[in-house]
Coordinates of C-alpha atoms and ligand atoms in Angstrom, one line a residue:
M1 CA -139.0 -46.1 -82.0
L2 CA -136.6 -44.1 -84.1
G3 CA -133.0 -45.2 -84.8
L4 CA -130.2 -43.5 -82.9
M5 CA -127.9 -42.6 -85.8
Q6 CA -126.7 -39.3 -86.8
D7 CA -129.1 -37.4 -88.8
K8 CA -126.7 -35.7 -91.3
P9 CA -128.2 -34.2 -94.4
L10 CA -127.3 -35.7 -97.8
L11 CA -125.7 -32.7 -99.5
I12 CA -123.9 -32.4 -102.9
S13 CA -121.1 -30.4 -101.5
S14 CA -120.1 -33.7 -99.5
L15 CA -119.4 -35.4 -102.8
L16 CA -116.9 -32.6 -103.9
E17 CA -115.3 -32.5 -100.5
H18 CA -114.8 -36.4 -100.7
A19 CA -113.3 -36.3 -104.1
E20 CA -111.0 -33.3 -103.1
R21 CA -109.8 -35.1 -100.0
F22 CA -109.3 -38.7 -101.2
H23 CA -108.8 -38.4 -105.0
P24 CA -107.0 -35.0 -105.4
E25 CA -104.8 -36.2 -108.2
V26 CA -107.5 -37.8 -110.4
E27 CA -107.8 -35.9 -113.6
V28 CA -110.8 -34.0 -115.1
V29 CA -109.8 -33.6 -118.8
S30 CA -111.8 -31.3 -121.2
K31 CA -111.6 -30.5 -124.8
T32 CA -112.1 -26.8 -124.6
V33 CA -114.4 -24.7 -126.9
E34 CA -111.2 -23.6 -128.6
G35 CA -110.3 -27.4 -129.3
T36 CA -107.3 -27.6 -127.0
I37 CA -107.0 -30.2 -124.2
H38 CA -107.3 -28.8 -120.7
R39 CA -106.3 -30.9 -117.7
T40 CA -107.1 -30.4 -114.2
N41 CA -108.0 -32.7 -111.2
W42 CA -110.5 -33.0 -108.3
R43 CA -108.3 -30.9 -106.0
E44 CA -108.3 -28.0 -108.3
I45 CA -112.0 -28.4 -109.1
G46 CA -112.7 -28.3 -105.4
Q47 CA -110.6 -25.2 -104.8
R48 CA -111.9 -23.3 -107.7
A49 CA -115.5 -24.3 -106.9
R50 CA -115.0 -22.9 -103.3
R51 CA -113.6 -19.5 -104.7
L52 CA -116.4 -19.3 -107.1
A53 CA -119.0 -20.0 -104.4
I54 CA -117.4 -17.2 -102.2
S55 CA -117.6 -14.7 -105.2
L56 CA -121.2 -15.8 -106.0
E57 CA -122.2 -15.1 -102.4
K58 CA -120.8 -11.7 -102.8
Q59 CA -122.9 -11.2 -105.9
G60 CA -126.0 -11.9 -103.8
V61 CA -126.5 -15.5 -104.7
K62 CA -128.1 -17.3 -101.7
K63 CA -130.1 -20.3 -100.8
G64 CA -132.8 -20.6 -103.4
S65 CA -131.3 -18.1 -105.9
V66 CA -131.3 -19.5 -109.5
V67 CA -128.1 -19.6 -111.6
A68 CA -128.4 -20.4 -115.2
T69 CA -125.8 -22.0 -117.6
L70 CA -125.6 -22.2 -121.3
A71 CA -122.6 -24.4 -121.4
W72 CA -120.9 -27.4 -122.8
N73 CA -119.2 -30.2 -120.9
T74 CA -116.0 -28.7 -119.5
H75 CA -114.3 -28.4 -116.2
R76 CA -115.9 -25.0 -115.7
H77 CA -119.3 -26.3 -116.0
V78 CA -118.5 -29.1 -113.4
E79 CA -117.2 -26.3 -111.1
L80 CA -120.4 -24.4 -111.5
Y81 CA -122.4 -27.5 -110.6
F82 CA -120.7 -27.8 -107.3
A83 CA -120.2 -24.1 -106.4
V84 CA -123.9 -23.2 -107.0
M85 CA -125.5 -26.3 -105.7
G86 CA -123.0 -26.3 -102.7
L87 CA -124.4 -22.9 -101.6
G88 CA -128.0 -24.2 -101.6
A89 CA -128.8 -22.2 -104.9
V90 CA -130.3 -23.8 -107.9
L91 CA -128.4 -24.5 -111.0
H92 CA -130.6 -24.2 -114.1
T93 CA -128.8 -26.0 -117.0
I94 CA -130.3 -24.7 -120.2
N95 CA -130.4 -26.7 -123.4
P96 CA -128.8 -24.3 -125.9
R97 CA -130.4 -26.2 -128.8
L98 CA -133.9 -25.1 -127.8
S99 CA -135.8 -22.8 -130.1
P100 CA -135.5 -19.0 -129.2
E101 CA -139.2 -19.1 -128.1
H102 CA -138.5 -22.0 -125.7
L103 CA -135.2 -20.3 -124.4
D104 CA -137.1 -17.1 -123.7
Y105 CA -139.8 -19.0 -121.9
I106 CA -137.5 -21.1 -119.7
V107 CA -135.1 -18.4 -118.8
N108 CA -137.9 -16.2 -117.6
H109 CA -139.9 -19.0 -116.1
A110 CA -136.9 -20.1 -113.9
E111 CA -136.2 -16.5 -113.0
G112 CA -132.4 -17.0 -113.1
E113 CA -130.5 -14.0 -111.7
I114 CA -127.0 -14.8 -113.2
L115 CA -126.3 -16.5 -116.5
F116 CA -123.0 -18.1 -117.3
F117 CA -122.4 -19.1 -121.0
D118 CA -119.7 -20.6 -123.1
T119 CA -118.4 -18.4 -125.7
T120 CA -120.0 -20.3 -128.4
F121 CA -123.3 -19.1 -127.1
A122 CA -122.4 -15.4 -127.1
P123 CA -124.5 -14.7 -130.2
I124 CA -127.6 -16.3 -128.5
V125 CA -127.0 -14.3 -125.4
E126 CA -126.4 -11.1 -127.4
K127 CA -129.7 -11.6 -129.3
M128 CA -131.7 -12.6 -126.4
Q129 CA -130.5 -10.5 -123.5
E130 CA -133.2 -7.9 -123.4
R131 CA -135.7 -10.7 -123.2
F132 CA -133.9 -12.2 -120.1
G133 CA -135.3 -9.7 -117.8
H134 CA -134.6 -11.5 -114.5
V135 CA -130.9 -11.8 -115.3
K136 CA -128.8 -9.2 -113.5
R137 CA -125.3 -10.3 -114.7
F138 CA -123.9 -12.4 -117.5
Y139 CA -120.6 -14.3 -117.3
A140 CA -118.7 -15.5 -120.3
M141 CA -116.9 -18.7 -119.3
A142 CA -113.5 -17.4 -120.6
A143 CA -110.6 -15.2 -119.5
E144 CA -111.2 -11.5 -119.0
A145 CA -108.7 -10.6 -121.7
T146 CA -110.7 -12.2 -124.4
L147 CA -114.1 -10.7 -123.4
D148 CA -113.9 -7.8 -125.9
K149 CA -113.3 -10.1 -128.8
I150 CA -116.1 -12.4 -127.8
A151 CA -119.0 -10.7 -126.7
P152 CA -118.9 -7.0 -127.3
K153 CA -122.5 -6.1 -127.0
I154 CA -123.7 -8.0 -123.9
R155 CA -124.8 -5.9 -121.0
D156 CA -123.5 -6.4 -117.5
L157 CA -120.8 -8.7 -118.7
G158 CA -118.2 -10.4 -116.6
S159 CA -115.6 -13.0 -117.0
Y160 CA -115.8 -16.4 -115.3
E161 CA -112.0 -16.6 -114.8
A162 CA -111.9 -13.2 -113.4
L163 CA -114.5 -14.1 -110.9
I164 CA -112.2 -16.9 -109.6
D165 CA -108.9 -14.9 -110.0
N166 CA -110.2 -12.0 -108.0
T167 CA -111.4 -14.2 -105.1
P168 CA -108.7 -15.3 -102.8
A169 CA -109.1 -18.7 -101.2
D170 CA -110.5 -18.5 -97.7
P171 CA -109.3 -21.3 -95.4
A172 CA -112.3 -20.6 -93.1
F173 CA -114.8 -21.4 -95.8
T174 CA -117.0 -24.3 -95.3
W175 CA -120.0 -25.4 -97.4
P176 CA -123.3 -24.5 -95.7
Q177 CA -125.4 -27.2 -94.2
F178 CA -129.1 -27.2 -94.8
D179 CA -132.1 -29.4 -95.3
E180 CA -131.3 -32.3 -97.9
R181 CA -134.6 -31.7 -99.5
T182 CA -133.5 -28.2 -100.7
A183 CA -133.6 -27.8 -104.5
S184 CA -130.3 -28.2 -106.2
S185 CA -130.9 -28.1 -110.0
L186 CA -133.5 -27.4 -112.5
C187 CA -133.8 -29.0 -115.9
Y188 CA -136.7 -28.5 -118.4
T189 CA -138.2 -31.2 -120.5
S190 CA -137.7 -30.7 -124.2
G191 CA -141.2 -29.4 -124.7
T192 CA -142.1 -31.6 -127.9
T193 CA -145.7 -30.7 -127.1
G194 CA -146.5 -27.3 -125.4
N195 CA -144.1 -25.4 -123.2
P196 CA -141.2 -27.1 -121.6
K197 CA -141.8 -28.1 -118.0
G198 CA -139.2 -27.7 -115.2
V199 CA -138.1 -30.7 -113.1
L200 CA -136.5 -29.5 -109.8
Y201 CA -134.1 -32.0 -108.3
S202 CA -133.2 -31.9 -104.6
H203 CA -129.9 -32.7 -102.8
R204 CA -131.4 -35.7 -101.4
S205 CA -132.9 -37.1 -104.7
T206 CA -129.5 -36.4 -106.4
I207 CA -127.4 -38.1 -103.8
L208 CA -129.6 -41.2 -103.7
H209 CA -129.5 -41.3 -107.5
A210 CA -125.7 -40.9 -107.5
C211 CA -125.4 -43.8 -105.0
V212 CA -127.3 -46.1 -107.1
G213 CA -125.8 -44.8 -110.4
G214 CA -122.3 -45.7 -109.4
L215 CA -123.1 -49.4 -108.5
P216 CA -121.2 -52.1 -110.4
D217 CA -124.2 -53.3 -112.3
I218 CA -125.1 -49.8 -113.3
M219 CA -122.5 -47.2 -114.3
N220 CA -119.8 -48.8 -112.1
T221 CA -117.9 -45.6 -111.3
S222 CA -114.7 -46.3 -109.6
A223 CA -111.3 -44.7 -109.0
N224 CA -110.0 -47.1 -111.5
A225 CA -112.5 -46.1 -114.2
T226 CA -112.3 -43.2 -116.8
I227 CA -115.6 -41.9 -118.0
L228 CA -116.2 -40.0 -121.2
V229 CA -119.4 -37.9 -120.6
V230 CA -120.9 -37.3 -124.0
V231 CA -124.3 -36.8 -122.6
P232 CA -124.6 -33.0 -122.0
L233 CA -124.3 -31.5 -118.5
F234 CA -127.3 -29.4 -119.7
H235 CA -129.3 -32.6 -120.1
V236 CA -130.7 -34.3 -116.9
N237 CA -127.4 -33.5 -115.0
A238 CA -125.5 -35.7 -117.6
W239 CA -127.3 -38.8 -116.3
G240 CA -125.9 -38.0 -112.7
L241 CA -122.3 -38.9 -113.8
P242 CA -120.6 -35.8 -112.2
Y243 CA -122.1 -36.8 -108.8
S244 CA -121.3 -40.6 -109.0
A245 CA -117.8 -39.7 -110.3
A246 CA -117.1 -37.3 -107.4
M247 CA -118.3 -39.9 -104.9
T248 CA -115.9 -42.5 -106.2
G249 CA -113.1 -40.3 -107.5
T250 CA -113.4 -41.2 -111.1
K251 CA -111.5 -39.5 -113.9
L252 CA -113.8 -37.6 -116.1
V253 CA -113.3 -36.8 -119.8
L254 CA -115.4 -34.0 -121.1
P255 CA -115.6 -33.3 -124.9
G256 CA -116.9 -29.7 -124.9
P257 CA -118.7 -29.0 -128.1
H258 CA -116.7 -31.6 -130.0
M259 CA -119.1 -34.5 -130.4
D260 CA -117.9 -35.5 -133.9
G261 CA -116.7 -39.0 -134.5
K262 CA -113.0 -38.0 -134.8
S263 CA -112.9 -36.1 -131.5
M264 CA -114.8 -38.9 -129.8
Y265 CA -112.4 -41.6 -131.1
E266 CA -109.4 -39.5 -130.1
L267 CA -110.6 -38.9 -126.6
L268 CA -111.5 -42.5 -126.1
R269 CA -108.0 -43.6 -127.3
D270 CA -105.8 -40.9 -125.8
E271 CA -107.5 -40.8 -122.4
R272 CA -107.8 -44.7 -122.1
V273 CA -111.6 -44.2 -121.5
T274 CA -113.3 -47.3 -119.9
L275 CA -117.0 -46.0 -119.9
A276 CA -118.6 -43.7 -122.4
A277 CA -122.2 -42.4 -122.1
G278 CA -124.3 -40.9 -124.8
V279 CA -127.5 -41.1 -127.0
P280 CA -127.4 -43.4 -130.1
T281 CA -126.8 -40.7 -132.7
V282 CA -123.5 -40.0 -131.1
W283 CA -122.3 -43.6 -131.6
Q284 CA -123.6 -43.5 -135.2
M285 CA -121.1 -40.7 -135.9
L286 CA -118.4 -42.6 -134.2
F287 CA -119.0 -45.7 -136.4
Q288 CA -119.0 -43.6 -139.5
Y289 CA -115.6 -42.2 -138.5
V290 CA -114.3 -45.8 -137.8
D291 CA -115.6 -46.8 -141.2
A292 CA -114.4 -44.0 -143.3
N293 CA -110.8 -44.3 -141.8
S294 CA -110.7 -48.2 -141.5
L295 CA -109.8 -48.0 -137.8
K296 CA -109.2 -50.9 -135.5
P297 CA -111.0 -49.9 -132.3
R298 CA -110.3 -53.4 -130.6
E299 CA -106.6 -52.5 -130.8
D300 CA -106.8 -48.8 -130.2
L301 CA -109.3 -48.5 -127.3
C302 CA -109.9 -50.0 -123.9
L303 CA -113.7 -49.0 -123.8
K304 CA -115.4 -51.7 -121.6
T305 CA -118.9 -50.2 -121.5
A306 CA -120.9 -47.9 -123.8
L307 CA -123.9 -46.6 -121.8
V308 CA -126.6 -45.9 -124.3
G309 CA -130.0 -44.4 -123.5
G310 CA -132.3 -41.5 -124.5
S311 CA -133.6 -43.5 -127.4
A312 CA -133.5 -47.2 -128.3
A313 CA -130.1 -48.8 -129.0
P314 CA -130.4 -50.6 -132.4
R315 CA -129.2 -54.2 -132.7
M316 CA -126.5 -53.2 -135.1
M317 CA -125.0 -50.9 -132.5
I318 CA -125.0 -53.7 -129.9
E319 CA -123.3 -56.0 -132.3
R320 CA -120.7 -53.6 -133.5
F321 CA -119.7 -52.5 -130.1
D322 CA -119.3 -56.1 -129.2
R323 CA -117.5 -57.4 -132.3
E324 CA -115.4 -54.5 -133.3
F325 CA -114.8 -52.7 -130.0
D326 CA -114.9 -55.5 -127.4
T327 CA -117.3 -53.1 -125.7
F328 CA -120.5 -54.0 -123.8
L329 CA -123.4 -51.8 -124.8
L330 CA -125.2 -51.1 -121.6
H331 CA -128.7 -50.1 -122.6
A332 CA -130.6 -47.9 -120.2
W333 CA -133.8 -46.0 -120.1
G334 CA -135.1 -43.0 -118.1
M335 CA -136.1 -39.5 -118.6
T336 CA -135.7 -35.9 -117.2
E337 CA -138.6 -36.5 -114.7
M338 CA -136.6 -39.5 -113.4
S339 CA -133.1 -37.8 -112.8
P340 CA -133.0 -39.8 -115.2
L341 CA -132.1 -43.5 -114.2
G342 CA -135.1 -45.9 -114.4
V343 CA -133.8 -49.2 -115.8
V344 CA -130.5 -50.7 -116.9
C345 CA -129.9 -53.7 -119.0
Q346 CA -127.4 -55.8 -117.3
L347 CA -127.2 -59.4 -118.2
L348 CA -128.0 -62.0 -115.5
P349 CA -125.8 -65.1 -114.6
K350 CA -128.0 -67.2 -116.9
H351 CA -127.3 -65.1 -119.9
Q352 CA -123.5 -64.8 -119.6
H353 CA -122.8 -68.0 -121.6
L354 CA -125.5 -67.6 -124.2
P355 CA -124.4 -67.4 -127.9
A356 CA -123.8 -63.9 -128.9
E357 CA -127.1 -63.5 -131.0
Q358 CA -129.1 -64.5 -127.9
R359 CA -127.2 -62.1 -125.6
Y360 CA -127.9 -59.3 -128.1
D361 CA -131.6 -60.2 -127.9
V362 CA -131.4 -59.5 -124.1
Q363 CA -129.4 -56.3 -124.6
M364 CA -132.0 -54.9 -127.1
K365 CA -134.4 -54.6 -124.0
Q366 CA -134.1 -51.4 -122.0
G367 CA -133.4 -53.3 -118.9
R368 CA -134.5 -54.0 -115.2
A369 CA -135.4 -51.5 -112.6
V370 CA -132.6 -50.2 -110.6
W371 CA -133.0 -50.2 -106.7
G372 CA -135.4 -47.3 -105.7
V373 CA -137.5 -47.3 -108.9
Q374 CA -141.0 -49.0 -109.0
L375 CA -142.5 -49.7 -112.3
K376 CA -146.1 -50.8 -113.5
I377 CA -147.8 -51.1 -116.8
V378 CA -151.5 -50.4 -117.0
D379 CA -154.3 -50.7 -119.6
E380 CA -156.7 -47.9 -120.8
D381 CA -158.7 -48.3 -117.4
N382 CA -155.6 -47.9 -115.5
Q383 CA -155.6 -51.5 -114.3
R384 CA -152.2 -53.2 -113.7
L385 CA -151.1 -55.5 -116.4
P386 CA -149.2 -58.8 -115.8
H387 CA -145.3 -58.8 -116.3
D388 CA -145.6 -61.7 -118.7
G389 CA -143.5 -60.4 -121.6
K390 CA -146.8 -60.1 -123.6
A391 CA -149.1 -57.5 -122.2
R392 CA -148.2 -54.0 -123.3
G393 CA -149.4 -50.9 -121.5
R394 CA -148.6 -47.4 -120.3
L395 CA -145.5 -47.4 -118.2
L396 CA -145.6 -45.7 -114.8
V397 CA -143.0 -45.1 -112.3
S398 CA -142.4 -44.1 -108.7
G399 CA -139.4 -43.6 -106.5
P400 CA -137.3 -41.1 -104.4
W401 CA -135.7 -39.5 -107.5
I402 CA -138.9 -39.3 -109.6
V403 CA -140.8 -36.0 -110.1
D404 CA -143.7 -35.3 -107.7
S405 CA -144.9 -32.2 -109.4
Y406 CA -143.4 -29.8 -112.0
F407 CA -141.8 -26.5 -111.2
K408 CA -144.3 -23.9 -110.3
G409 CA -147.1 -26.5 -110.3
E410 CA -147.2 -26.6 -114.1
G411 CA -149.6 -29.4 -115.3
G412 CA -151.2 -29.7 -111.9
K413 CA -151.4 -33.1 -110.3
I414 CA -149.3 -35.6 -112.2
L415 CA -149.3 -38.7 -110.2
D416 CA -152.0 -41.4 -110.1
E417 CA -153.8 -42.6 -107.0
E418 CA -150.9 -44.9 -106.1
G419 CA -148.5 -42.1 -106.5
F420 CA -147.0 -43.2 -109.9
F421 CA -146.0 -40.8 -112.7
D422 CA -147.0 -41.6 -116.3
T423 CA -143.9 -41.7 -118.5
G424 CA -145.7 -41.4 -121.7
D425 CA -144.1 -44.6 -122.9
V426 CA -145.7 -47.9 -123.8
A427 CA -143.8 -51.1 -122.6
V428 CA -143.8 -54.7 -122.1
I429 CA -142.3 -56.3 -118.9
D430 CA -141.1 -59.9 -118.8
D431 CA -141.0 -62.2 -115.8
D432 CA -137.5 -61.3 -115.1
G433 CA -138.5 -57.8 -114.9
Y434 CA -136.8 -56.6 -118.1
I435 CA -138.8 -53.9 -119.9
T436 CA -138.9 -53.6 -123.5
L437 CA -140.1 -50.1 -124.7
V438 CA -142.7 -50.5 -127.4
D439 CA -142.8 -46.8 -128.1
R440 CA -143.6 -43.5 -126.8
S441 CA -147.4 -43.5 -126.7
K442 CA -147.6 -40.6 -129.2
D443 CA -145.2 -42.4 -131.6
V444 CA -146.8 -45.8 -131.8
I445 CA -148.6 -46.5 -135.1
K446 CA -152.2 -47.6 -134.7
S447 CA -152.9 -49.8 -137.6
G448 CA -156.4 -51.2 -137.7
G449 CA -156.8 -51.5 -134.0
E450 CA -153.2 -53.1 -133.6
W451 CA -150.1 -51.3 -132.6
I452 CA -146.9 -51.2 -134.6
S453 CA -143.7 -50.2 -132.7
S454 CA -141.8 -47.5 -134.6
I455 CA -138.8 -48.4 -132.4
D456 CA -138.9 -52.1 -133.5
L457 CA -139.2 -51.1 -137.2
E458 CA -136.4 -48.5 -136.9
N459 CA -134.1 -51.0 -135.2
V460 CA -134.4 -53.4 -138.1
A461 CA -134.2 -50.7 -140.8
V462 CA -130.9 -49.2 -139.5
G463 CA -129.3 -52.6 -140.1
C464 CA -129.9 -52.4 -143.8
P465 CA -126.7 -51.8 -145.8
G466 CA -126.6 -48.2 -147.1
I467 CA -128.9 -46.7 -144.5
A468 CA -127.3 -44.2 -142.1
M469 CA -130.4 -43.3 -140.1
A470 CA -134.0 -44.3 -140.2
A471 CA -137.3 -43.2 -138.6
V472 CA -140.8 -44.6 -138.8
I473 CA -143.9 -42.5 -138.5
G474 CA -147.6 -43.3 -138.8
V475 CA -149.3 -41.7 -141.7
S476 CA -153.0 -41.6 -142.0
H477 CA -154.7 -44.3 -144.1
P478 CA -158.4 -44.4 -145.0
K479 CA -158.7 -48.2 -144.2
W480 CA -156.2 -48.8 -141.5
Q481 CA -156.3 -45.4 -139.7
E482 CA -152.5 -45.3 -139.7
R483 CA -149.8 -47.1 -141.7
P484 CA -146.1 -47.0 -141.3
L485 CA -143.9 -44.8 -143.5
L486 CA -140.1 -45.4 -143.4
V487 CA -138.0 -42.2 -143.7
C488 CA -134.3 -43.0 -144.3
V489 CA -131.1 -41.1 -144.7
K490 CA -128.5 -42.9 -146.9
K491 CA -124.8 -43.3 -146.2
P492 CA -122.6 -41.2 -148.3
G493 CA -122.3 -42.7 -151.8
A494 CA -124.8 -45.6 -151.1
E495 CA -127.0 -46.9 -154.0
L496 CA -130.4 -47.7 -152.5
D497 CA -134.0 -47.7 -153.4
K498 CA -137.4 -48.7 -151.9
S499 CA -137.4 -52.3 -153.1
T500 CA -133.9 -53.0 -151.7
V501 CA -135.0 -51.7 -148.4
L502 CA -138.2 -53.6 -148.4
S503 CA -136.6 -56.8 -149.5
Y504 CA -134.0 -56.4 -146.6
L505 CA -137.0 -56.0 -144.1
E506 CA -138.7 -59.1 -145.5
G507 CA -138.7 -62.0 -142.9
K508 CA -137.1 -59.8 -140.2
I509 CA -140.4 -58.3 -139.3
A510 CA -144.1 -59.3 -139.2
K511 CA -145.5 -59.1 -142.7
W512 CA -148.3 -56.6 -141.7
W513 CA -145.7 -54.2 -140.2
T514 CA -144.1 -53.7 -143.6
P515 CA -143.9 -50.0 -144.3
D516 CA -146.4 -48.8 -147.0
D517 CA -143.7 -46.6 -148.4
V518 CA -140.0 -45.7 -148.1
V519 CA -138.7 -42.2 -148.7
F520 CA -135.1 -40.9 -148.7
I521 CA -134.3 -37.5 -147.3
D522 CA -131.0 -35.7 -146.7
A523 CA -131.2 -35.4 -143.0
L524 CA -133.6 -36.3 -140.1
P525 CA -134.7 -33.6 -137.9
L526 CA -133.3 -33.9 -134.4
T527 CA -134.7 -32.6 -131.1
A528 CA -132.6 -30.5 -128.7
T529 CA -131.3 -33.6 -127.1
G530 CA -130.0 -35.2 -130.3
K531 CA -133.0 -37.6 -130.8
I532 CA -135.1 -38.0 -133.9
Y533 CA -137.8 -35.3 -133.7
K534 CA -140.9 -37.5 -134.6
L535 CA -143.3 -34.7 -134.1
G536 CA -141.5 -32.5 -136.6
L537 CA -141.3 -35.5 -139.0
R538 CA -145.0 -36.2 -138.7
Q539 CA -145.8 -32.6 -139.4
Q540 CA -143.4 -32.7 -142.5
F541 CA -145.3 -35.8 -143.8
K542 CA -148.7 -34.9 -142.5
D543 CA -150.2 -34.7 -146.1
Y544 CA -148.2 -37.6 -147.5
Q545 CA -150.2 -39.8 -149.8
L546 CA -149.2 -43.4 -149.3
P547 CA -149.3 -45.5 -152.4
T548 CA -151.7 -47.9 -150.6
A549 CA -154.2 -45.3 -149.6
Ligands
ADP1 P1 -136.6 -35.6 -124.3 O1 -136.3 -36.7 -125.2 O2 -138.0 -35.0 -124.3 O3 -135.5 -34.5 -124.4 P2 -136.0 -37.2 -122.1 O4 -134.5 -37.3 -122.2 O5 -136.5 -36.9 -120.7 O6 -136.5 -35.9 -122.8 O7 -136.6 -38.3 -122.9 C1 -137.1 -39.5 -122.1 C2 -137.8 -40.3 -123.2 O8 -136.8 -40.9 -124.1 C3 -138.4 -41.6 -122.5 O9 -139.7 -41.3 -122.1 C4 -138.4 -42.6 -123.7 O10 -139.4 -42.2 -124.6 C5 -137.1 -42.1 -124.5 N1 -136.0 -43.1 -124.1 C6 -135.1 -43.0 -123.2 N2 -134.2 -44.0 -123.2 C7 -134.7 -44.9 -124.1 C8 -134.3 -46.2 -124.6 N3 -133.2 -46.8 -124.1 N4 -135.0 -46.7 -125.5 C9 -136.0 -46.2 -126.1 N5 -136.5 -44.9 -125.7 C10 -135.9 -44.3 -124.7

């Protein structure tokens, strides 16, 4: 027997309608590309998104059309999110840090008809426009009057602001209603191996993810919170924050291209931010700014939570946030294929009164599954392993916001017999359900039949005084197959050599994990999403001769 409740589709437009109606005055603050502070609110975002939608329809955008963006976190990008998806079209958010080959590939693969870009990216568009064959029209996210200065040599160019200015509000406009399984946005994986693959989210998956993302133990979005969204809107829908924030009428603070420590600190302080979300490299820059200027974050800021994911949060980051900022580092794990939320590391009641050091031990774990996500770890024969805090295996996931197949069927069948997707990560799960990520399966170091976690080693190494960043990779070894090489970047002015680093590690790691060598380089290569580019680093050191070899 079916229930007798109304069968209303879960649509993204409903989020904006709600924010506009019930939280009209709540601000959306952006640091613009030009560096000025721009203030708007959910009412205006709603009004402008509707006018934008009307003008996009006039341009021929309809259900299923693909509209691409090359844009930073600003109010305009948020408006595009709601305008495009509200129409039932697909927003393809492009990571501007991808290589030209990958950009070429994904823009053509996605078949975007219109491309919006922030003026920073005008040179990329100018250079690539002839290769973007499907794109009929380009829009610079700027006022019409500035176009000549910004982008003189781009074909079929229009201004974003003119699109809105030239479209009067239509009181009769309502957002179309359609099947909640309709595609809403498209995001490509970074393509560290092979071409990037598209993950096509739906209205249903997005809304369910937003409901869960906003819960108190997860991102705790609220009309009383203020969120600094450092994680880019071009990367997995900024972890779903714009949707959860619209649902609860949360104030958003958007840094534009300004992700340096100084800009972050000023936005946190001046906008009274209570939650900030970003990858660890961003917080490293914030710490460096705090150190260089002897700042007192505890006094200046009211940051309750730093949501950290994308790569492992090192212990020193958890400690510093706690001691110097009075901020809880909320560790989370997920991926593009998971919208991205998978697990979040909240403390349980039994942890609340633990001494700080033991609480940090818990916070180092990636966390426990949020409702909706099922996890399993399996061995080489795909047999389930116990959740005993010891067995380590490949981590597989399933749930209503987890990929079923890649866009246009790339990669073929990607789920196992039980409908689980292989994340490519290796993990341990304890009896409380906390997962600890051992490594990406391709990053784990295979030493004499045993595994060494590059994540664990890096976490300890970045705590060493004088080290700004650290990465550990496996280098081939005649006896052990692979041995760890520690690659470090020193803090400015730090005096440090191999022996100081190795003696720092002593006693903090198992003896046989000790890196066979330590090298210092000026900067670590980063991926398009700001993570350490391990594959590139392995290529760089592929012929490295370990002193022990
Ligand atoms: P990419 O890194 O390829 O741009 P994703 O953002 O989808 O794409 O990356 C997801 C991967 O990032 C995960 O599979 C995992 O390896 C890593 N990751 C995400 N969060 C964490 C975390 N908290 N700790 C360690 N690794 C993480």
